[in-house]
Coordinates of N, CA and C and ligand atoms in Angstrom, one line a residue:
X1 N 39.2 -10.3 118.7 CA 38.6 -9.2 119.4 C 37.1 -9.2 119.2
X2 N 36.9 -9.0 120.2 CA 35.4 -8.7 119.9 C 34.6 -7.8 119.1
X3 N 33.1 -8.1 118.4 CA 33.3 -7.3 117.4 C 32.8 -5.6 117.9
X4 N 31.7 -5.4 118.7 CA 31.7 -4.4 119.3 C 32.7 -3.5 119.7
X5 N 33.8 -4.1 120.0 CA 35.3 -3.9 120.7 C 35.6 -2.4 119.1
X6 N 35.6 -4.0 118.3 CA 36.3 -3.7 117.0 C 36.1 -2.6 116.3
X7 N 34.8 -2.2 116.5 CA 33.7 -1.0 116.2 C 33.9 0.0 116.9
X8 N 33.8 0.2 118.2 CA 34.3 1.3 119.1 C 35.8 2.5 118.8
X9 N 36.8 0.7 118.9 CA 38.3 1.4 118.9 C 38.9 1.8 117.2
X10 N 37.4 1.7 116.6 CA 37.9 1.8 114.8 C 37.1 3.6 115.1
X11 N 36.3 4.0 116.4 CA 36.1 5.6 116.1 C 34.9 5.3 116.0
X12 N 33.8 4.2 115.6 CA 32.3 4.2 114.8 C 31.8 4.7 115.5
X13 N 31.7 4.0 116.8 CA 30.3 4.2 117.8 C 31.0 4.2 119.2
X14 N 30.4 4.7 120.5 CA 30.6 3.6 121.8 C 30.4 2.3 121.6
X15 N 31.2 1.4 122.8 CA 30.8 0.3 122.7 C 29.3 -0.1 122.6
X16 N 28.7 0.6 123.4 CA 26.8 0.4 123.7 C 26.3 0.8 122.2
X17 N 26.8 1.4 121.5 CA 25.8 1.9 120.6 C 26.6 1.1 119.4
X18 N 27.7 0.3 119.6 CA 28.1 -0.4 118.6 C 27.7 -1.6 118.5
X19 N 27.0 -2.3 120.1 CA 26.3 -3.3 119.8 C 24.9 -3.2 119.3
X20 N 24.3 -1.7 119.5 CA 23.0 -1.6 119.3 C 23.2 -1.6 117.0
X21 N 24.4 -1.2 116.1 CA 24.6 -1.4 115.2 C 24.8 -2.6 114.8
X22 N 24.9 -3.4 115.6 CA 24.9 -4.9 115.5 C 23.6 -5.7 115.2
X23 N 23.0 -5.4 116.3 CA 22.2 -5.9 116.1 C 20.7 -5.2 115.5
X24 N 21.2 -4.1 115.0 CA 20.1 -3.9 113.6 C 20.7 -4.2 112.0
X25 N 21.4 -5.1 112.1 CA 21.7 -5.4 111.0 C 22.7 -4.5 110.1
X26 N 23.6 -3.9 110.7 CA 23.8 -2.8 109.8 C 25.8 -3.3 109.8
X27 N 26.2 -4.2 110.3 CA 27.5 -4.6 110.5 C 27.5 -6.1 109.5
X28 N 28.3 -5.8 108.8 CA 28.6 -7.6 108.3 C 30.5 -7.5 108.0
X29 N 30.9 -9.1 108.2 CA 32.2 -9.3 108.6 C 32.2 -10.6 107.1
X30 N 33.1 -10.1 106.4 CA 33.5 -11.2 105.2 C 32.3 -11.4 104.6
X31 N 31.5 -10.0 104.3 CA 30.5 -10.5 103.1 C 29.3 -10.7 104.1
X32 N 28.9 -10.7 105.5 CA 27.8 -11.5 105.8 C 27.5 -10.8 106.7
X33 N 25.9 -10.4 106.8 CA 25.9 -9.3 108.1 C 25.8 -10.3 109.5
X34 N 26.4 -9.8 110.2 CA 26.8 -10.4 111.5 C 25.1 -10.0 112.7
X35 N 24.6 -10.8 113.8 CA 23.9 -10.3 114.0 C 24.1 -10.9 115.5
X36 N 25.4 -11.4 116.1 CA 25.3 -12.1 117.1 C 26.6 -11.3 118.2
X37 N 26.2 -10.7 119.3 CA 27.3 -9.5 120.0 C 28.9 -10.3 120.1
X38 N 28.7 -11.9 120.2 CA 29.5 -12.5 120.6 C 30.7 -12.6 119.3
X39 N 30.3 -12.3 118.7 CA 31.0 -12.6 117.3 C 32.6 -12.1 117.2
X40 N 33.3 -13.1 116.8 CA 35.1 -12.5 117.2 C 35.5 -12.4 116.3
X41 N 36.3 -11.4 116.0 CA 37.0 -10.6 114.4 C 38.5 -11.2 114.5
X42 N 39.1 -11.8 113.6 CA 41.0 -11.5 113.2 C 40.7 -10.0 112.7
X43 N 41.6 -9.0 113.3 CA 41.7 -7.9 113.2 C 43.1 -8.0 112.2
X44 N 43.6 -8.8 112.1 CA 44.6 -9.0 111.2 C 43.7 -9.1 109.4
X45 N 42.7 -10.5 109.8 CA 42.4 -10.9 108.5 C 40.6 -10.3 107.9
X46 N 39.9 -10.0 108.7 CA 38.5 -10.4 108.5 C 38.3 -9.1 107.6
X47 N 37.2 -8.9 107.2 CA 37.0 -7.5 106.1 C 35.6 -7.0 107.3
X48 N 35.4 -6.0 108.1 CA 34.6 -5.4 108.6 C 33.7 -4.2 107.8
X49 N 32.4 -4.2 107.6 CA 31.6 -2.9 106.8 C 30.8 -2.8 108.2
X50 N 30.8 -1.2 107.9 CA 29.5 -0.7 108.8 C 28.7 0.4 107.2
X51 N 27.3 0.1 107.5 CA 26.7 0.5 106.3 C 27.0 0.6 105.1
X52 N 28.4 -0.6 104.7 CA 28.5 -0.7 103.7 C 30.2 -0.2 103.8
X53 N 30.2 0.4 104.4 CA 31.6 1.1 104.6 C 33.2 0.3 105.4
X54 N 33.6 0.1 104.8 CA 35.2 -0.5 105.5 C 35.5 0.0 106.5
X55 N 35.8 -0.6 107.6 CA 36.1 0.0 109.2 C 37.3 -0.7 109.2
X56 N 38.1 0.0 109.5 CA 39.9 0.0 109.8 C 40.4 0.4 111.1
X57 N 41.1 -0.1 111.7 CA 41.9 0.7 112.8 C 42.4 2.3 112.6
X58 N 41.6 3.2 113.0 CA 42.0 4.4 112.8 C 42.6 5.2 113.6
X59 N 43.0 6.1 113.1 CA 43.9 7.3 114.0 C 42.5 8.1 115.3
X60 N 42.9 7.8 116.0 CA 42.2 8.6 117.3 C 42.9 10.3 117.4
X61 N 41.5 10.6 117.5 CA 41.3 11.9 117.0 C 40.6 12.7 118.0
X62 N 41.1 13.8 119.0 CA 40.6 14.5 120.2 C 40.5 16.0 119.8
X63 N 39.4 16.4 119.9 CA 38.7 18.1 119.7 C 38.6 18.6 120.8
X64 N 39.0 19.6 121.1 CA 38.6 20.8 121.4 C 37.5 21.6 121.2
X65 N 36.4 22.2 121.3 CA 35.3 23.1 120.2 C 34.9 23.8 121.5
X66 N 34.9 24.9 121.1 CA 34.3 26.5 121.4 C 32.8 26.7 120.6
X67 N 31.8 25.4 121.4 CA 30.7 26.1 120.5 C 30.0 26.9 121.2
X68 N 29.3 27.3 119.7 CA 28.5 28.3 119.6 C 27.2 28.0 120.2
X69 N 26.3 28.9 120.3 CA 24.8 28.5 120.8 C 23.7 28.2 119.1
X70 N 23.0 27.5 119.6 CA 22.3 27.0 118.1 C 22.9 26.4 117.2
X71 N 23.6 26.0 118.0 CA 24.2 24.0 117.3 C 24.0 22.9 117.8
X72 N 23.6 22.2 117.7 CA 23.0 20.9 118.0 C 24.5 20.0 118.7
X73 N 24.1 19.5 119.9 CA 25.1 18.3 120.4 C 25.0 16.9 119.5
X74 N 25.1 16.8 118.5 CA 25.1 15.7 118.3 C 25.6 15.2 116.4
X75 N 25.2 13.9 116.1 CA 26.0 13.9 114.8 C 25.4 14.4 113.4
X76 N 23.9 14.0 113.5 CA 23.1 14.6 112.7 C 21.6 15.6 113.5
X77 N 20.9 15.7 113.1 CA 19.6 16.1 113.5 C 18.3 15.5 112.1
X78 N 17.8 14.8 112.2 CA 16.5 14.7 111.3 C 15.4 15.7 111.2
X79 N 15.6 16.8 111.8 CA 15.1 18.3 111.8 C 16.1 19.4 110.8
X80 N 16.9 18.5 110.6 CA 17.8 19.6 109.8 C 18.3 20.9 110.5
X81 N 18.3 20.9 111.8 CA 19.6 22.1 112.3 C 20.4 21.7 112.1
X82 N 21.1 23.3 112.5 CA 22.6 22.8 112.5 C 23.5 22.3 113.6
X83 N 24.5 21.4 113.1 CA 24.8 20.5 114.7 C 26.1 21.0 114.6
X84 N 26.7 20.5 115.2 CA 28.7 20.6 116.0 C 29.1 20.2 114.4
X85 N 28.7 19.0 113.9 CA 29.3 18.0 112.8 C 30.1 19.6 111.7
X86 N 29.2 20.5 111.6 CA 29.2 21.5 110.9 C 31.1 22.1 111.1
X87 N 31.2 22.8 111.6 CA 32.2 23.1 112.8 C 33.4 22.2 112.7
X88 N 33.4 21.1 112.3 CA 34.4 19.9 112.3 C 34.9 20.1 111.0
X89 N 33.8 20.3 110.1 CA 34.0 19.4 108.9 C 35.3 18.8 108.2
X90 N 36.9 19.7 108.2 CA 37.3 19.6 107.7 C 38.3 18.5 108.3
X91 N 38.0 17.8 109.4 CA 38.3 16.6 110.0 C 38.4 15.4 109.4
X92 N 38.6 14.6 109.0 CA 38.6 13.0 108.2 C 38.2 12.3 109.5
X93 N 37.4 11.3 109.4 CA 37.3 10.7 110.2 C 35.7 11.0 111.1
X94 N 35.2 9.7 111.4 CA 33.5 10.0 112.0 C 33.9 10.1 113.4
X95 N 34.1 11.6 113.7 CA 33.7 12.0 115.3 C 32.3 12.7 115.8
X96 N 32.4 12.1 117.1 CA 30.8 12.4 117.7 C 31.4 13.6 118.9
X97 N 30.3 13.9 119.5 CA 30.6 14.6 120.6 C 31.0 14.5 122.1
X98 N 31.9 14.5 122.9 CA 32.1 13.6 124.2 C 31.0 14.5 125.3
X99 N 30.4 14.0 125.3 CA 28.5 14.6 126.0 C 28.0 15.2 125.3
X100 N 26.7 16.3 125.8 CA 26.0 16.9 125.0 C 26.0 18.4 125.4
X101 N 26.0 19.3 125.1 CA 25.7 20.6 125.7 C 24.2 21.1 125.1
X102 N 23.7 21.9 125.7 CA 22.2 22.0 124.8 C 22.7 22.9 124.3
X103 N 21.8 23.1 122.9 CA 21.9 24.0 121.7 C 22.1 25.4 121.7
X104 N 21.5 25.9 123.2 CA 21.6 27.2 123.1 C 22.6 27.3 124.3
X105 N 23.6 26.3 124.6 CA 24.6 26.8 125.5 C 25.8 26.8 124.6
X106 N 26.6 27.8 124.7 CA 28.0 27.6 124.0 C 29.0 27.0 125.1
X107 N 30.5 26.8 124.8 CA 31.4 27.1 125.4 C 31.7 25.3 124.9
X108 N 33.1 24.7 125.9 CA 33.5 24.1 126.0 C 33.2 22.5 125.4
X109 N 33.5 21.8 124.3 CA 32.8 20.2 124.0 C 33.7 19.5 123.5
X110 N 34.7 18.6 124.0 CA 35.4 17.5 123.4 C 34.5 17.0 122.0
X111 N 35.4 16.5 121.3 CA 35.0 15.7 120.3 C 36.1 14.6 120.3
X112 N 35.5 13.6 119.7 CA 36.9 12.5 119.7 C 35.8 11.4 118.5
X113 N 36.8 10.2 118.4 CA 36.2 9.6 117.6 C 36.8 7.7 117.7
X114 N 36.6 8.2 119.4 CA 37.5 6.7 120.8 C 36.5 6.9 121.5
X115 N 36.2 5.9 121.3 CA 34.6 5.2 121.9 C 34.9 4.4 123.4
X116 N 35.9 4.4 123.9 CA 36.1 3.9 125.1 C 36.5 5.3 125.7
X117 N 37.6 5.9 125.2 CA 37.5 7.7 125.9 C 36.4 8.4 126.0
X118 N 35.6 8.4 125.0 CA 34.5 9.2 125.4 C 33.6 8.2 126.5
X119 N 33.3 7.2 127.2 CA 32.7 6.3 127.6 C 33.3 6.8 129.4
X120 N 34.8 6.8 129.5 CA 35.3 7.3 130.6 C 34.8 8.7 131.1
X121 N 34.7 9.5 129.9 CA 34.6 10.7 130.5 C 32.9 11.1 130.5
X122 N 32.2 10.5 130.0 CA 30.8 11.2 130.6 C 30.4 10.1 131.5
X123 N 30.7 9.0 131.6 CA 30.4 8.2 132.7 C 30.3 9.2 134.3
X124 N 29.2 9.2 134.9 CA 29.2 9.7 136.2 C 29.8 9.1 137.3
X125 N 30.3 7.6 137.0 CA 31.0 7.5 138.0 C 32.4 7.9 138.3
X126 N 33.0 8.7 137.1 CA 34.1 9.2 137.5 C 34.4 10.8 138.0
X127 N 32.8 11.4 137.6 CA 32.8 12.5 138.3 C 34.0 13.8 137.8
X128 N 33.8 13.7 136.6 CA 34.8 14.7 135.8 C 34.2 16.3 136.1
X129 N 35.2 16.9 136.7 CA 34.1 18.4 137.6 C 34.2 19.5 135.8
X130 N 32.8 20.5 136.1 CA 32.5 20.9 134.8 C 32.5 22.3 135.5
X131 N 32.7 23.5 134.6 CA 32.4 24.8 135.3 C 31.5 25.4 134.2
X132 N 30.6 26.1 134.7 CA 30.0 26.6 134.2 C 29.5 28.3 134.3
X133 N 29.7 29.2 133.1 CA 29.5 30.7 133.8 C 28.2 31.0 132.9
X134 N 27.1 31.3 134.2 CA 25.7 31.3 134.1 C 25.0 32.6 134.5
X135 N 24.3 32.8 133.3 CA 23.5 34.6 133.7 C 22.3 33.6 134.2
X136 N 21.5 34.4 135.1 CA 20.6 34.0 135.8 C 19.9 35.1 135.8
X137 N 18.4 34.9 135.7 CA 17.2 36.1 135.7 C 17.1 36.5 137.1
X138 N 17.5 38.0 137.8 CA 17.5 38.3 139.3 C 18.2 38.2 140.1
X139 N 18.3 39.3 140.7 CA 19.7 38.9 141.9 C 19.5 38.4 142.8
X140 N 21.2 37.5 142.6 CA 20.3 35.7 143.5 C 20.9 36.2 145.0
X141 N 20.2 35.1 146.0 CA 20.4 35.3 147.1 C 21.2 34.5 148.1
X142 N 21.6 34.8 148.8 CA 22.7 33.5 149.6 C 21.8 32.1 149.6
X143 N 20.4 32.3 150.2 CA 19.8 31.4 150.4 C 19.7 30.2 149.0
X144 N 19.3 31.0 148.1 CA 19.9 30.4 146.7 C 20.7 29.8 146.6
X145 N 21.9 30.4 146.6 CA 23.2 30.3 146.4 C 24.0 29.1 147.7
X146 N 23.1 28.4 148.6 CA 23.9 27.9 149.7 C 23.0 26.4 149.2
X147 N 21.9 26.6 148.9 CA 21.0 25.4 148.1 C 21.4 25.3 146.8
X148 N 21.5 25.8 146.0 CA 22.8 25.3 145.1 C 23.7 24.4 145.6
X149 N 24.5 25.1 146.0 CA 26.3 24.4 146.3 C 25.7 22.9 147.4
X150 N 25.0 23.1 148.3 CA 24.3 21.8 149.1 C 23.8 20.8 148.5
X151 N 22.9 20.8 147.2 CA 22.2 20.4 146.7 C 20.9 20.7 146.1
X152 N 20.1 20.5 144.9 CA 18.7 20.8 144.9 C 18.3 19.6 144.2
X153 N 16.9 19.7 145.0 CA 15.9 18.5 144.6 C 15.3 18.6 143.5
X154 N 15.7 17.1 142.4 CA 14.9 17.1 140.7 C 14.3 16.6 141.2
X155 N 13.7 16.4 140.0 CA 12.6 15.2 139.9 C 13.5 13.9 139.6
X156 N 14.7 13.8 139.4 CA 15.3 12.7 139.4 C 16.6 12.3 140.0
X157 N 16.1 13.1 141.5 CA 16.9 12.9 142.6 C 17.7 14.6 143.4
X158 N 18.1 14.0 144.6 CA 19.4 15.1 144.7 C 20.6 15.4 143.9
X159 N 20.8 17.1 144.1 CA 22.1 16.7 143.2 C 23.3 17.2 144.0
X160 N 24.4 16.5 143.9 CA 25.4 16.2 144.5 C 26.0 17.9 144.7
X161 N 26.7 18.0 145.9 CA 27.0 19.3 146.2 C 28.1 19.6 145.1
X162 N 27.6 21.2 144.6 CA 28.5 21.9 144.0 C 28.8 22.8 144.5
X163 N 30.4 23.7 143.9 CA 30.4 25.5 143.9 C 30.3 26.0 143.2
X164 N 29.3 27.3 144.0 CA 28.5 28.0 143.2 C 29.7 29.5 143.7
X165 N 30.2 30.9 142.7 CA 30.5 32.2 143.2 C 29.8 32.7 142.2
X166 N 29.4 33.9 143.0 CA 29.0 35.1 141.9 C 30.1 35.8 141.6
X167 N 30.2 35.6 140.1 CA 31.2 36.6 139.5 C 31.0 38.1 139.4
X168 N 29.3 38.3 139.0 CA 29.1 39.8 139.0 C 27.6 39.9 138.6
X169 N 27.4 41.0 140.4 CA 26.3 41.1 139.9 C 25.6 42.4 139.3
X170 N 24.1 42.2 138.5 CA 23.9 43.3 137.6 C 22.4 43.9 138.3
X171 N 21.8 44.7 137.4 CA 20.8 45.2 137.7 C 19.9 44.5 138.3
X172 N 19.6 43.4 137.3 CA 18.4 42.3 137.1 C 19.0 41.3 136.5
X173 N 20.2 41.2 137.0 CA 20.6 39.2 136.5 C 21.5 39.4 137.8
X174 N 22.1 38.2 137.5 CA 23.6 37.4 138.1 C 24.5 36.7 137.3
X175 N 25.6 37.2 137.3 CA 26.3 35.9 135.9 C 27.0 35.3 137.6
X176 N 27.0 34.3 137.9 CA 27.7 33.3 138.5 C 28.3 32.2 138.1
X177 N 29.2 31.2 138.7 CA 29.7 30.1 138.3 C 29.1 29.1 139.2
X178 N 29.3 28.3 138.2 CA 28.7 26.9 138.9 C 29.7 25.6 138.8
X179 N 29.9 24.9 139.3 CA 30.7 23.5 139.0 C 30.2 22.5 140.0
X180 N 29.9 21.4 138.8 CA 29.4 20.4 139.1 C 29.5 19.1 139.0
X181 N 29.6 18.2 139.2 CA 30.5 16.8 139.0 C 29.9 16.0 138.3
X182 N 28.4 16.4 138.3 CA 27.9 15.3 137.4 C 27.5 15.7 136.1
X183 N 26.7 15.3 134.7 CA 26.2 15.3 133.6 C 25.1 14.8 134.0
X184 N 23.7 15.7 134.8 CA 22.6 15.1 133.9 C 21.7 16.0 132.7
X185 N 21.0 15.5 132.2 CA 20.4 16.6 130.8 C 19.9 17.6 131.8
X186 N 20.2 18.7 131.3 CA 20.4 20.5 131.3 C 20.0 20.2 132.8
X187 N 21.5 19.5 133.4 CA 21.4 20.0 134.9 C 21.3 21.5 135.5
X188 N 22.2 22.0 135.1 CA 22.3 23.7 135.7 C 21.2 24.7 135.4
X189 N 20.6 24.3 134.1 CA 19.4 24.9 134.1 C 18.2 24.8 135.2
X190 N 18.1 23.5 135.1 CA 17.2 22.9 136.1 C 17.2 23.5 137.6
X191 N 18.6 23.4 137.8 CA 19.0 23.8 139.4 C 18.7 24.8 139.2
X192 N 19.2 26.2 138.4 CA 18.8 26.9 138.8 C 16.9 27.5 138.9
X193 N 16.8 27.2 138.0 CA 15.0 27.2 137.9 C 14.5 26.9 139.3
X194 N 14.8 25.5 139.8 CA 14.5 25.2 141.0 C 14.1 25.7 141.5
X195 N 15.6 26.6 142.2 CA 16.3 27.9 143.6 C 15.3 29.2 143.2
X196 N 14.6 29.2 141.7 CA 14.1 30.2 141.6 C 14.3 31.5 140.7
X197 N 15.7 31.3 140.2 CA 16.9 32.5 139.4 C 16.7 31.3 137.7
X198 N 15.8 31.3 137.0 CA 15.8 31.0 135.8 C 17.2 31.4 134.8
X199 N 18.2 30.5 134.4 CA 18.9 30.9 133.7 C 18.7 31.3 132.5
X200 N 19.2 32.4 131.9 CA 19.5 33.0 130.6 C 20.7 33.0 129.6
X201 N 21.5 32.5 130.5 CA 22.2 32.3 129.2 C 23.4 31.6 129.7
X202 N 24.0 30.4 129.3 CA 25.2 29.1 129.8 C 26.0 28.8 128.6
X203 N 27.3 28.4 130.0 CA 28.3 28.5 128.9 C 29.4 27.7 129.6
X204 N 29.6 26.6 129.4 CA 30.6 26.0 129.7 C 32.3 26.0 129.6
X205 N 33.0 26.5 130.7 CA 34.1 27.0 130.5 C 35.5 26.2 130.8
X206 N 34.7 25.3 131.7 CA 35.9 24.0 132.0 C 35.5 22.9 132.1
X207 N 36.0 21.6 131.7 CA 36.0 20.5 132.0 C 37.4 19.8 132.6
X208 N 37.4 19.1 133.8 CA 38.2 19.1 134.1 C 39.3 19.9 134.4
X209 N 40.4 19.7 134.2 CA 41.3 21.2 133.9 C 41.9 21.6 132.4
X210 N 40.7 21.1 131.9 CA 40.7 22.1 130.3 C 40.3 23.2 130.5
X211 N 40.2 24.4 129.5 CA 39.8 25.6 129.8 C 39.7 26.3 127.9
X212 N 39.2 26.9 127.8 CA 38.7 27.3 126.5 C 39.9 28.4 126.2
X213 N 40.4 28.9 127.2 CA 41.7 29.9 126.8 C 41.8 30.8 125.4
X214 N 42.0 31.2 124.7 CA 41.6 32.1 124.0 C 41.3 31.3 122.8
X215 N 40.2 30.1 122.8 CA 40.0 29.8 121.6 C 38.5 30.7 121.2
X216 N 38.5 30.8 119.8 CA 37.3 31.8 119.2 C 36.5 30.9 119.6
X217 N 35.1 31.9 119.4 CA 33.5 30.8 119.3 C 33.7 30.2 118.3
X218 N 33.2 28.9 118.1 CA 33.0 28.1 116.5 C 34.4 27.7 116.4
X219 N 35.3 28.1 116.9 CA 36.8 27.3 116.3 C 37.6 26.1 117.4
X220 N 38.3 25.4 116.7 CA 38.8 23.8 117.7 C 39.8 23.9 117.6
X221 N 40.8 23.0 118.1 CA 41.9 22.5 118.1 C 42.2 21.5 118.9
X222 N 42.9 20.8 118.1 CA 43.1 19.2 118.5 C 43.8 19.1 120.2
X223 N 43.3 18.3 121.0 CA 44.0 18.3 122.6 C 45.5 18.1 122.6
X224 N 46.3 18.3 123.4 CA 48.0 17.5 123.0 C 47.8 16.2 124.0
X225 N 48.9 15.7 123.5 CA 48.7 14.5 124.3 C 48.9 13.9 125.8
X226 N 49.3 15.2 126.2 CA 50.2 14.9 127.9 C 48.2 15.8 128.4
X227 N 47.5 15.9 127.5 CA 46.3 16.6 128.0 C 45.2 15.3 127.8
X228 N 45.2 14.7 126.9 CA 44.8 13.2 126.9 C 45.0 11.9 127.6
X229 N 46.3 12.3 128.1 CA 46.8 11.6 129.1 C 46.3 11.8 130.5
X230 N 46.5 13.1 130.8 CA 45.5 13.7 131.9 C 44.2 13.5 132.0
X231 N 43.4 13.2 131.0 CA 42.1 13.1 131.3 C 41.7 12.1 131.7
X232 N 42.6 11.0 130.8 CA 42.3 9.2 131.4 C 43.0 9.3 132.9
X233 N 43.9 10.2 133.3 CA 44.4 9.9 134.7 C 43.4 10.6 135.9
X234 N 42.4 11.7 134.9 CA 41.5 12.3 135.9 C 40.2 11.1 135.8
X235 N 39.6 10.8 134.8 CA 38.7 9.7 135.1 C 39.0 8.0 135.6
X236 N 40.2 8.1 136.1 CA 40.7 6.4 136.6 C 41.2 6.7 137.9
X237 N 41.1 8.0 138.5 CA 41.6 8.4 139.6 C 40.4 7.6 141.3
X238 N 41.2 7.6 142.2 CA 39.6 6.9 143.2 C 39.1 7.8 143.2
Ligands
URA1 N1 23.5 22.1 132.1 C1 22.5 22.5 131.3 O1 21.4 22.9 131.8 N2 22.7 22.6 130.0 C2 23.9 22.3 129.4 O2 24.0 22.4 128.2 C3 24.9 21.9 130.2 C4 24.7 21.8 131.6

């Protein structure tokens, strides 16, 4: 197998980011850091380290998490916030996050620690639909609300048509929903800033047909497997 392969499906990295450990030197196979992508492991015989550490075929591991706002998407921070990793801790095994949410959005974030599952599901070309329930500064308008759902113009393109409802509106906001098919960085924020209705406060409630259902803020639970099953059948679908 290949050694990036080998790295992925052992939980370390994605494939991409297990070749980029490759080749900073940080992988050696039988004593010897390896520095060449091509390089093929006996998964039977060979002894694999990543920073020193034994990499084994491990148990795949799928989260659930109900985060909170003011935690970091990611595995560490060199700023020293606090990230998701926190939240996990009492997990064995190096899991990352399956996308990112920004820090001050709560709600919905896979964790896993299957570097080809997480690769399926933030990949945009399979178009995993997201929901999102978003307070917005001012009561928004159809015209808003019809440029949403049609599309709004980034700076790094159109974005693909969503649905937008308003769930309820207030004085001086709008909590609405949004759903959207793609993952780009703080898409919904953006859109809405666009249309004009600056968001205040996001919260991710579905992926796919997951749903946060009465889990607390800050608390997980492992996916079942006919729901893992489902997700590879929603990202391999045409
Ligand atoms: N869109 C955003 O703007 N932020 C998120 O965290 C997720 C989607």
């Amino acid at each position: 197998m290949r050694l990036s392969k080998y790295l992925a499906d052992a939980g370390i990295a994605s494939r991409r980011k297990s070749e980029k450990l490759i080749s900073d030197g940080r992988v050696q196979v039988n004593g010897m850091v390896v520095l060449e992508q091509g390089c093929i492991v006996n998964t039977e015989k060979d002894i694999v380290l990543c920073d020193g550490i034994r990499v084994s075929g491990q148990e795949k591991i799928y989260l659930l998490l109900n985060k909170p706002a003011g935690y970091l998407s990611s595995v560490n921070d060199p700023q020293g916030r606090p990230t998701v990793m926190e939240l996990v801790k009492d997990i064995k095994g190096r899991l990352y996050p399956v996308g990112r949410l920004d820090m001050d959005t709560e709600g919905l974030l896979i964790m896993s620690n299957d570097g080809e599952f997480t690769n399926l599901m933030i990949h945009p070309r399979y178009h995993i639909s997201k929901k999102y329930q978003t307070l917005v500064a001012g009561r928004i308008n159809t015209a808003a609300l019809q440029n949403l759902a049609q599309g709004v113009g980034l700076e790094d393109g159109l974005t693909a048509p969503a649905s937008v409802v308003i769930l309820e509106q207030r004085q001086k906001s709008t909590l609405i929903e949004i759903e959207i098919h793609e993952g780009r960085k703080r898409q919904v924020k953006r859109m809405c800033a666009a249309v004009g209705f600056p968001v205040i406060s996001l919260k991710r409630t579905h992926f796919g047909f997951l749903t946060l259902g009465n889990l607390g803020i800050g608390q997980y639970r492992h996916l079942h497997p006919q729901e893992i099953e489902g997700l590879y059948t929603l990202a391999t679908r045409d």
